[in-house]
XYZ file of C-alpha atoms in Angstrom:
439
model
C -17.445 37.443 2.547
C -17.044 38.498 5.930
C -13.788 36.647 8.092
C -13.322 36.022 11.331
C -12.350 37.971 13.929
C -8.834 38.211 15.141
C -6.893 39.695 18.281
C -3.268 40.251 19.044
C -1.622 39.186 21.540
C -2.481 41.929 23.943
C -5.556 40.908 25.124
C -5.955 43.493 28.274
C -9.178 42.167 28.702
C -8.708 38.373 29.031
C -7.415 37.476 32.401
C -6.882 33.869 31.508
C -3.203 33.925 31.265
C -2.289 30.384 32.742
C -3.046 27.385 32.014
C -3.186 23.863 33.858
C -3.376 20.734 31.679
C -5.308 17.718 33.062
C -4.028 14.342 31.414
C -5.992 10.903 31.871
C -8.651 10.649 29.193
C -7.668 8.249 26.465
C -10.310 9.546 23.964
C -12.819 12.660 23.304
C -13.683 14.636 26.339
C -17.231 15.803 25.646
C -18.814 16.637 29.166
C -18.281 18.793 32.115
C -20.358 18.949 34.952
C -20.140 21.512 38.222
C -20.667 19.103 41.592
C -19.694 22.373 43.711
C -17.934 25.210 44.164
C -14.812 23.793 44.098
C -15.041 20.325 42.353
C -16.353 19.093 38.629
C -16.491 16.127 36.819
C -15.117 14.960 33.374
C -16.520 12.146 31.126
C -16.005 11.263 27.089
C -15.680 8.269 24.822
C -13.292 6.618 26.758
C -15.999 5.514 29.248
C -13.994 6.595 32.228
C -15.026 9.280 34.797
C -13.052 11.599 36.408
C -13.464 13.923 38.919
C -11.379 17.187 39.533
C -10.491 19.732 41.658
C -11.318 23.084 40.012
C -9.094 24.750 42.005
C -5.441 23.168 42.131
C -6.517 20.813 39.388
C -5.732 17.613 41.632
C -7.393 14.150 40.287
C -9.988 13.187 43.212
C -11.080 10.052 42.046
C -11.384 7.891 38.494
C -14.286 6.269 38.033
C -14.058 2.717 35.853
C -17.566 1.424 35.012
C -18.823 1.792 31.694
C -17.766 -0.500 28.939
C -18.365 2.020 26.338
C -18.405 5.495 25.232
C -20.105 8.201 27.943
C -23.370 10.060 26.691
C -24.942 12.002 29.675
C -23.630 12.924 33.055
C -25.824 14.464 35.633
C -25.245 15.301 39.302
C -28.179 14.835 41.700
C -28.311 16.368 44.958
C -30.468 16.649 47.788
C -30.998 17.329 51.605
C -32.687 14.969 53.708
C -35.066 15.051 57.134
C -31.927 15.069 58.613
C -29.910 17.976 57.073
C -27.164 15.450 55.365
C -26.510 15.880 52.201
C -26.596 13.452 49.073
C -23.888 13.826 46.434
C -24.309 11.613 43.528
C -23.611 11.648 40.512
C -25.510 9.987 37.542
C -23.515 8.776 34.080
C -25.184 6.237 31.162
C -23.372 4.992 28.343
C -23.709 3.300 24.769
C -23.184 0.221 26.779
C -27.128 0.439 27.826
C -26.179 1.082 31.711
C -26.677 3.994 33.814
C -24.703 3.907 37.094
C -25.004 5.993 40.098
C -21.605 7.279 41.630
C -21.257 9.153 45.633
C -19.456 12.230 44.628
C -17.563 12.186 48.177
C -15.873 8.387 48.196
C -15.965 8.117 44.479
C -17.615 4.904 44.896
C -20.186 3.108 42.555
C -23.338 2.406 44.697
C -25.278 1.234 42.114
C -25.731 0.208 37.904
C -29.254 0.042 36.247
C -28.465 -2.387 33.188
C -32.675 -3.183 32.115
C -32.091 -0.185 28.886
C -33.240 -1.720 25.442
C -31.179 0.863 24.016
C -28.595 3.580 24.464
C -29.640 6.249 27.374
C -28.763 9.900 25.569
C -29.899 12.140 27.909
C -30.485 12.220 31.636
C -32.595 14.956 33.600
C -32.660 15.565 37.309
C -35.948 17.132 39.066
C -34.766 17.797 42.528
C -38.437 18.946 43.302
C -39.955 15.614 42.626
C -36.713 13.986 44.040
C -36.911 11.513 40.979
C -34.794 11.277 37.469
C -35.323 10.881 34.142
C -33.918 8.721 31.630
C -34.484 8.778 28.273
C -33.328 7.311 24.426
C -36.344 5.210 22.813
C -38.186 5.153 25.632
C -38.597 7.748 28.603
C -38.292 6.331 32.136
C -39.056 7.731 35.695
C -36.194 6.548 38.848
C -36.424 7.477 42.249
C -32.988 8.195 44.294
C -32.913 4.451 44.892
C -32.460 3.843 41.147
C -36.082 2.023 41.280
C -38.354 2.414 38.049
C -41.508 4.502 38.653
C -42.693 4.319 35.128
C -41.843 4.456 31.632
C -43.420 5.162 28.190
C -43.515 2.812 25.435
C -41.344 3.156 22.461
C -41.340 6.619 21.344
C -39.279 7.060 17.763
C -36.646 5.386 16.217
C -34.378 8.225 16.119
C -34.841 8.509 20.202
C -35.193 11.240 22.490
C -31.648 13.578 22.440
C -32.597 16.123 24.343
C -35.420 17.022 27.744
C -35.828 20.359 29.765
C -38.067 20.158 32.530
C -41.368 22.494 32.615
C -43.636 23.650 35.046
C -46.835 21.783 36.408
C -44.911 18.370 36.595
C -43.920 18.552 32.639
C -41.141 18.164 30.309
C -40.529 18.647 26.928
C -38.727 15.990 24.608
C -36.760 16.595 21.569
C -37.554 13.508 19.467
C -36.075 14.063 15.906
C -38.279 17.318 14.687
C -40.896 16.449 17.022
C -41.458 18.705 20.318
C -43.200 15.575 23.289
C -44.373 17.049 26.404
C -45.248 14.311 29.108
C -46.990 15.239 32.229
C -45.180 12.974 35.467
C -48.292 12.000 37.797
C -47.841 10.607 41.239
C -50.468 8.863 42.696
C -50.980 7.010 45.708
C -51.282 3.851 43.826
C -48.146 4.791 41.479
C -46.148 7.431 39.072
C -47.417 7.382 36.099
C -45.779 9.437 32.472
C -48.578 10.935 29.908
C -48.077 12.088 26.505
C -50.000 15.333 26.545
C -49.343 17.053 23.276
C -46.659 16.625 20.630
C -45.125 19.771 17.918
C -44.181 19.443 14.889
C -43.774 22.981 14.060
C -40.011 22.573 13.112
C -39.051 21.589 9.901
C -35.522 19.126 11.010
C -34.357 17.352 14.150
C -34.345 19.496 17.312
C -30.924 19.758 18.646
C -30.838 22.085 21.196
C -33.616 23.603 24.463
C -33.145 26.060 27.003
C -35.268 26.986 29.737
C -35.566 30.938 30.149
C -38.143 31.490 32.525
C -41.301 29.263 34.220
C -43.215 30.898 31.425
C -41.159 30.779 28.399
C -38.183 27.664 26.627
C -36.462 27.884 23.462
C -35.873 25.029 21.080
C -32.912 25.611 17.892
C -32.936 23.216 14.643
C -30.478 21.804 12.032
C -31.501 24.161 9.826
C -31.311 27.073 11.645
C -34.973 27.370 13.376
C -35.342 29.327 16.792
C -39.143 29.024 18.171
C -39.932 30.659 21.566
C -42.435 28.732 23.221
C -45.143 29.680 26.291
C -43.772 27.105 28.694
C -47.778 26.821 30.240
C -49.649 26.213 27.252
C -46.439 25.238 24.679
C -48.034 27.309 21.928
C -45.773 29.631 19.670
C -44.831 32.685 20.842
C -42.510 33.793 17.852
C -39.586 32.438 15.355
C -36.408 33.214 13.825
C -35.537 31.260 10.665
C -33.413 33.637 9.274
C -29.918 33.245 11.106
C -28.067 32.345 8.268
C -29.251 35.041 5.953
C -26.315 37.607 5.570
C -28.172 40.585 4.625
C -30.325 40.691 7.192
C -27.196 41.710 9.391
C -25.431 44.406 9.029
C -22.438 43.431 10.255
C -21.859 40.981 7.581
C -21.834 41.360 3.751
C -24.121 39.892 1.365
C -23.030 36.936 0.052
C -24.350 34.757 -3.285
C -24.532 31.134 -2.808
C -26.592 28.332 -4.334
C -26.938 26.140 -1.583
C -26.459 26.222 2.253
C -24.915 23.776 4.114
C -26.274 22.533 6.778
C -23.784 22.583 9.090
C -23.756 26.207 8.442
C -27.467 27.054 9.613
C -27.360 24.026 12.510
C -28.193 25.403 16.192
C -26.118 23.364 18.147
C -26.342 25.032 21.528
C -28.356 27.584 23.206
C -28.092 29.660 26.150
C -30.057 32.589 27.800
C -30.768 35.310 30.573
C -33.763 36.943 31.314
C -33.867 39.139 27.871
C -31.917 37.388 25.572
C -31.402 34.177 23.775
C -27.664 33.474 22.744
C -27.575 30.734 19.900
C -24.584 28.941 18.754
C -25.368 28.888 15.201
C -23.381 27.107 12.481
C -19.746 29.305 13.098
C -21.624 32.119 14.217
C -23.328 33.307 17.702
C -26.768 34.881 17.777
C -28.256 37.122 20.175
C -31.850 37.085 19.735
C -34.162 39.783 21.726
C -37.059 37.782 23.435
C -38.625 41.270 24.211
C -38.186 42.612 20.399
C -38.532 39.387 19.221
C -35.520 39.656 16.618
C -32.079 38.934 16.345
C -29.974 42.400 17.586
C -26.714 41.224 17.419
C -24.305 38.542 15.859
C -21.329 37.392 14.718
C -21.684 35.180 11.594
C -18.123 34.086 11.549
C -17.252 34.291 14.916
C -14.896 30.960 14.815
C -13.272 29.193 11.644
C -15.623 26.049 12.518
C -18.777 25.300 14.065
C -19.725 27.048 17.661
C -19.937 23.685 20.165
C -21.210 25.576 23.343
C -21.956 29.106 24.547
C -22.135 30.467 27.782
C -23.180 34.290 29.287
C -20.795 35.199 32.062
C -22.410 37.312 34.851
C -20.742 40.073 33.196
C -21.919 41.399 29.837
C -19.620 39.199 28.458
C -20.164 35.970 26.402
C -17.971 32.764 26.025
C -18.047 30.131 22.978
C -16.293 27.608 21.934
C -15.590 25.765 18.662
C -14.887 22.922 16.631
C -11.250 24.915 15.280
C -9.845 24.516 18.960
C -10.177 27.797 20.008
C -12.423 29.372 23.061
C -13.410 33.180 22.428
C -14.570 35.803 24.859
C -17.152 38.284 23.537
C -18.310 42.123 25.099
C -22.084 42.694 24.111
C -21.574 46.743 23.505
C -24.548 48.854 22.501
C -24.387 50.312 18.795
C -25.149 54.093 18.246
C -27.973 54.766 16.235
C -27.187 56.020 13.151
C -29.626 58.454 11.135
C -31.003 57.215 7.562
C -29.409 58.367 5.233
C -30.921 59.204 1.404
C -29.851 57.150 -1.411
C -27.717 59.509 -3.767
C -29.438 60.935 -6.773
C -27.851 60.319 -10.368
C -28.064 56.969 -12.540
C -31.563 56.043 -11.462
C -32.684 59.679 -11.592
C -30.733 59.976 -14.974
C -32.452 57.268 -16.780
C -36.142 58.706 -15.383
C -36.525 56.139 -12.532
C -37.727 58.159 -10.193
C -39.805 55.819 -7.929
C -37.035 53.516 -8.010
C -34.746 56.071 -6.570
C -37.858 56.575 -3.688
C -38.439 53.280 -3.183
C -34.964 53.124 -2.945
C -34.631 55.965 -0.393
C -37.834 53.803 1.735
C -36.031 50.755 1.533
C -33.220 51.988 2.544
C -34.579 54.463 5.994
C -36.370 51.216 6.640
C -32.768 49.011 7.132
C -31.295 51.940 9.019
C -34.547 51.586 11.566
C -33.937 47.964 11.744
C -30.747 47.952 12.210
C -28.709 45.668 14.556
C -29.063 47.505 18.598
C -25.707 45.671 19.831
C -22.368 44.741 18.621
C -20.284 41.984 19.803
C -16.588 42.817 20.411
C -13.704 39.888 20.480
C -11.973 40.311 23.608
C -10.419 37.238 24.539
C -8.731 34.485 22.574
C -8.058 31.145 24.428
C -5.590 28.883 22.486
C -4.344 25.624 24.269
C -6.526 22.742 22.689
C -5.250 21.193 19.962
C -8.907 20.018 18.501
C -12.358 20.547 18.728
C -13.319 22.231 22.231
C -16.539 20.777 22.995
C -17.915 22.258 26.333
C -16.752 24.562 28.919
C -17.881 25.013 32.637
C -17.024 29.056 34.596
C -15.727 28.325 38.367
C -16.227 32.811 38.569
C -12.936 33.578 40.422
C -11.121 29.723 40.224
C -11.172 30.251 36.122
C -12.678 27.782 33.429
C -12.538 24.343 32.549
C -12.719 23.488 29.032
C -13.074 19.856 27.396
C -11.387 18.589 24.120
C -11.128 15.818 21.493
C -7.242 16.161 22.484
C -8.316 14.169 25.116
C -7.290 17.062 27.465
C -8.842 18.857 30.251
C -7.784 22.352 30.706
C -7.787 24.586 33.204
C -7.901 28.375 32.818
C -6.423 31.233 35.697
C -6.866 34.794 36.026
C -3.146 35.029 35.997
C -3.243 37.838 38.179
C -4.677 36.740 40.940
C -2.668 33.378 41.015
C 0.334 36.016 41.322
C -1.385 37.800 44.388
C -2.065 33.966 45.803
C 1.792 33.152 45.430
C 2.316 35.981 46.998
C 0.613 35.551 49.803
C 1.688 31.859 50.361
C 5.146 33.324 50.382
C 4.650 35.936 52.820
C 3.202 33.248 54.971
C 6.042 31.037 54.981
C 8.363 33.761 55.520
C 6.828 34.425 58.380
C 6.856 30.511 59.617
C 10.563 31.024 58.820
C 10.769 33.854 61.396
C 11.138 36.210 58.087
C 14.645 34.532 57.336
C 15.559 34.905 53.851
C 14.538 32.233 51.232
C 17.335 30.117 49.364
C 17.164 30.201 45.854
């Protein structure tokens, strides 16, 4: 059975050698979300709001308005006529309310409390300068927090997840049901249409990404990965196979009678332009969208189940898991190596001749299909003391990472908070006339 990775503690290629701790939650930090370059927001179970500074890690403001447990958070900006700029934010909670927050004063400016259920999922479409809401039912807001227009009641199980698509569309995750609506605005109204549902997955949809205006993913519970023409929403191809150990070579077969779910589950994807990198069970994927196959992994790359996955700009990749831990991963291209034949003697002995060739076949034909890329364990972030459930990358100001420690943490390239020290000494030396300074 193949183990996780491990790495000293020389990690020369993790920079993230400090750490700032932000303390306030009460309960299970499970979202992050960027407002700017500089600032970010933190919500969980606790119902509270807070919002940071990415930078020193200085509380701006707390925001107290929920009655429950948080479970979306989306910011939703825009320019007017006028060139000034809106900064809300949106948050809805199990207490059926969604309230609109101004990012600058911190203030509440207004609370929608007409849901008939729990709001799980909140979507922004700064072209159409409306929102969406959605749970059993899928509403349409403008910036005023007025309803456009809503469906009826969808499922029982609710809509968890929505990814906007072109033409005015978006695609629902409704238990193992794919809805795309069409939003139509009309002179005498907006209007939502059910155009077309899928039901191509065999278990409840948890995760979508968008990777072009032509093509969106969708992952399963049991392990499913369909690539989908974002125009039309036929199939373009699928991977059901993440969980199988011999079909990566990387990993070594393994004998088991059943598979547990949690195992196979995609719980978050992520992509670029070529690739699609799935959080799979304790494992991360990359999946080819070109080649239209899975060309590298790491089936165990985390003792528990991969929460959230991220590509940096470099051709690095960031995860983070359920055991505590945040990992950095290089994506490094894997020599080809030549077929080689399957040695002669017990087959051959015993007169099986077409074994041994079919054999030989079997085996040139793993060698072509063998995995392109390997994925190398370069960084090791240990700080959280439970499950790490999102991250957000600031680029040069570090990472934040979210926890059900209730903590907030932020990570520094140590060495350039050395070269900023540095400076800000300098500077104050020469304020000081370049006296010497008193220890």
């Amino acid at each position: 059975k193949s183990s996780v990775q491990t790495i000293g503690e020389e990690q020369i290629q993790n920079p993230y050698t400090e750490l700032l701790v932000l303390k306030g939650h009460q309960d299970i930090v499970r979202f992050l979300v960027q407002i700017d370059d500089y600032r970010f927001a933190s919500a969980g179970d606790d119902g509270i709001v807070f919002l940071w500074n990415a930078q020193t890690g200085e509380k701006l403001f707390e925001l107290h308005g929920h009655t429950h447990k948080i479970t979306a958070i989306a910011p939703f900006f825009s320019s007017d006529a006028f060139g000034e700029n809106d900064q809300l934010m949106l948050t809805a909670s199990a207490d059926r309310t969604v309230i609109a927050w101004d990012c600058s004063s911190g203030k509440q400016i207004q609370k929608v409390s007409c849901f008939h259920s729990t709001v799980k999922c909140l979507t922004v479409l700064p072209r159409l300068d409306v929102w969406l809401s959605a749970g059993s039912d899928l509403c349409v807001w403008n910036r005023k927090l007025d309803l456009l227009c809503k469906t009826s009641h969808l499922t029982d199980a609710g809509i968890s997840a929505l990814l906007e698509l072109p033409k005015n569309c978006v695609a629902a995750a409704a238990g193992k049901e794919l809805i795309i609506f069409r939003l139509i605005d009309r002179p005498e109204g907006w209007n939502v249409l059910e155009v077309k549902r899928l039901d191509d997955h065999q278990d409840n949809i948890l995760s979508l990404v968008s990777v072009n205006d032509l093509t969106f993913v969708t992952g399963s519970h049991v392990g499913e990965l369909i690539v989908w023409d974002a125009l039309d929403w036929t199939k373009q191809a699928a991977e059901c196979n993440f969980w199988d150990s011999s079909l990566h070579t990387d990993a070594q077969p393994e004998i088991k009678l059943s598979q547990s779910p949690n195992e196979t589950s995609v719980q978050h994807l992520t992509s670029d332009e070529e690739c699609v990198f799935a959080a799979v069970g304790k494992g991360i994927f990359v999946y080819n969208l070109q080649m239209k196959r899975v060309i590298a992994c790491q089936k165990t790359a985390h003792d528990s189940s991969v929460l959230h996955i991220a590509k940096l700009p470099n051709r690095q990749l960031m995860s983070c898991s359920e055991d505590g831990s945040v990992r950095i991963w290089e994506l490094w291209e894997k020599p080809q190596l030549l077929a080689e034949p399957v040695p002669t003697g017990f087959f051959s002995m015993w007169g099986f001749g077409r074994a041994n060739k079919q054999a030989s076949q079997a085996a040139k034909k793993t060698q072509e299909n063998t995995t392109l890329y390997f994925l190398e364990l370069v960084g090791d972030l240990i700080g959280h003391s439970s499950a790490v459930q999102m991250f957000l990358y600031f680029g040069e100001l570090g990472l934040a990472t979210c926890s059900a420690d209730h903590l907030v943490i932020l990570w520094k390239d140590g060495e350039r908070e050395s070269r900023l020290r540095s400076v800000t000494l300098f500077q104050k030396l020469a304020q000081n006339g370049g006296s010497e300074i008193k220890f």
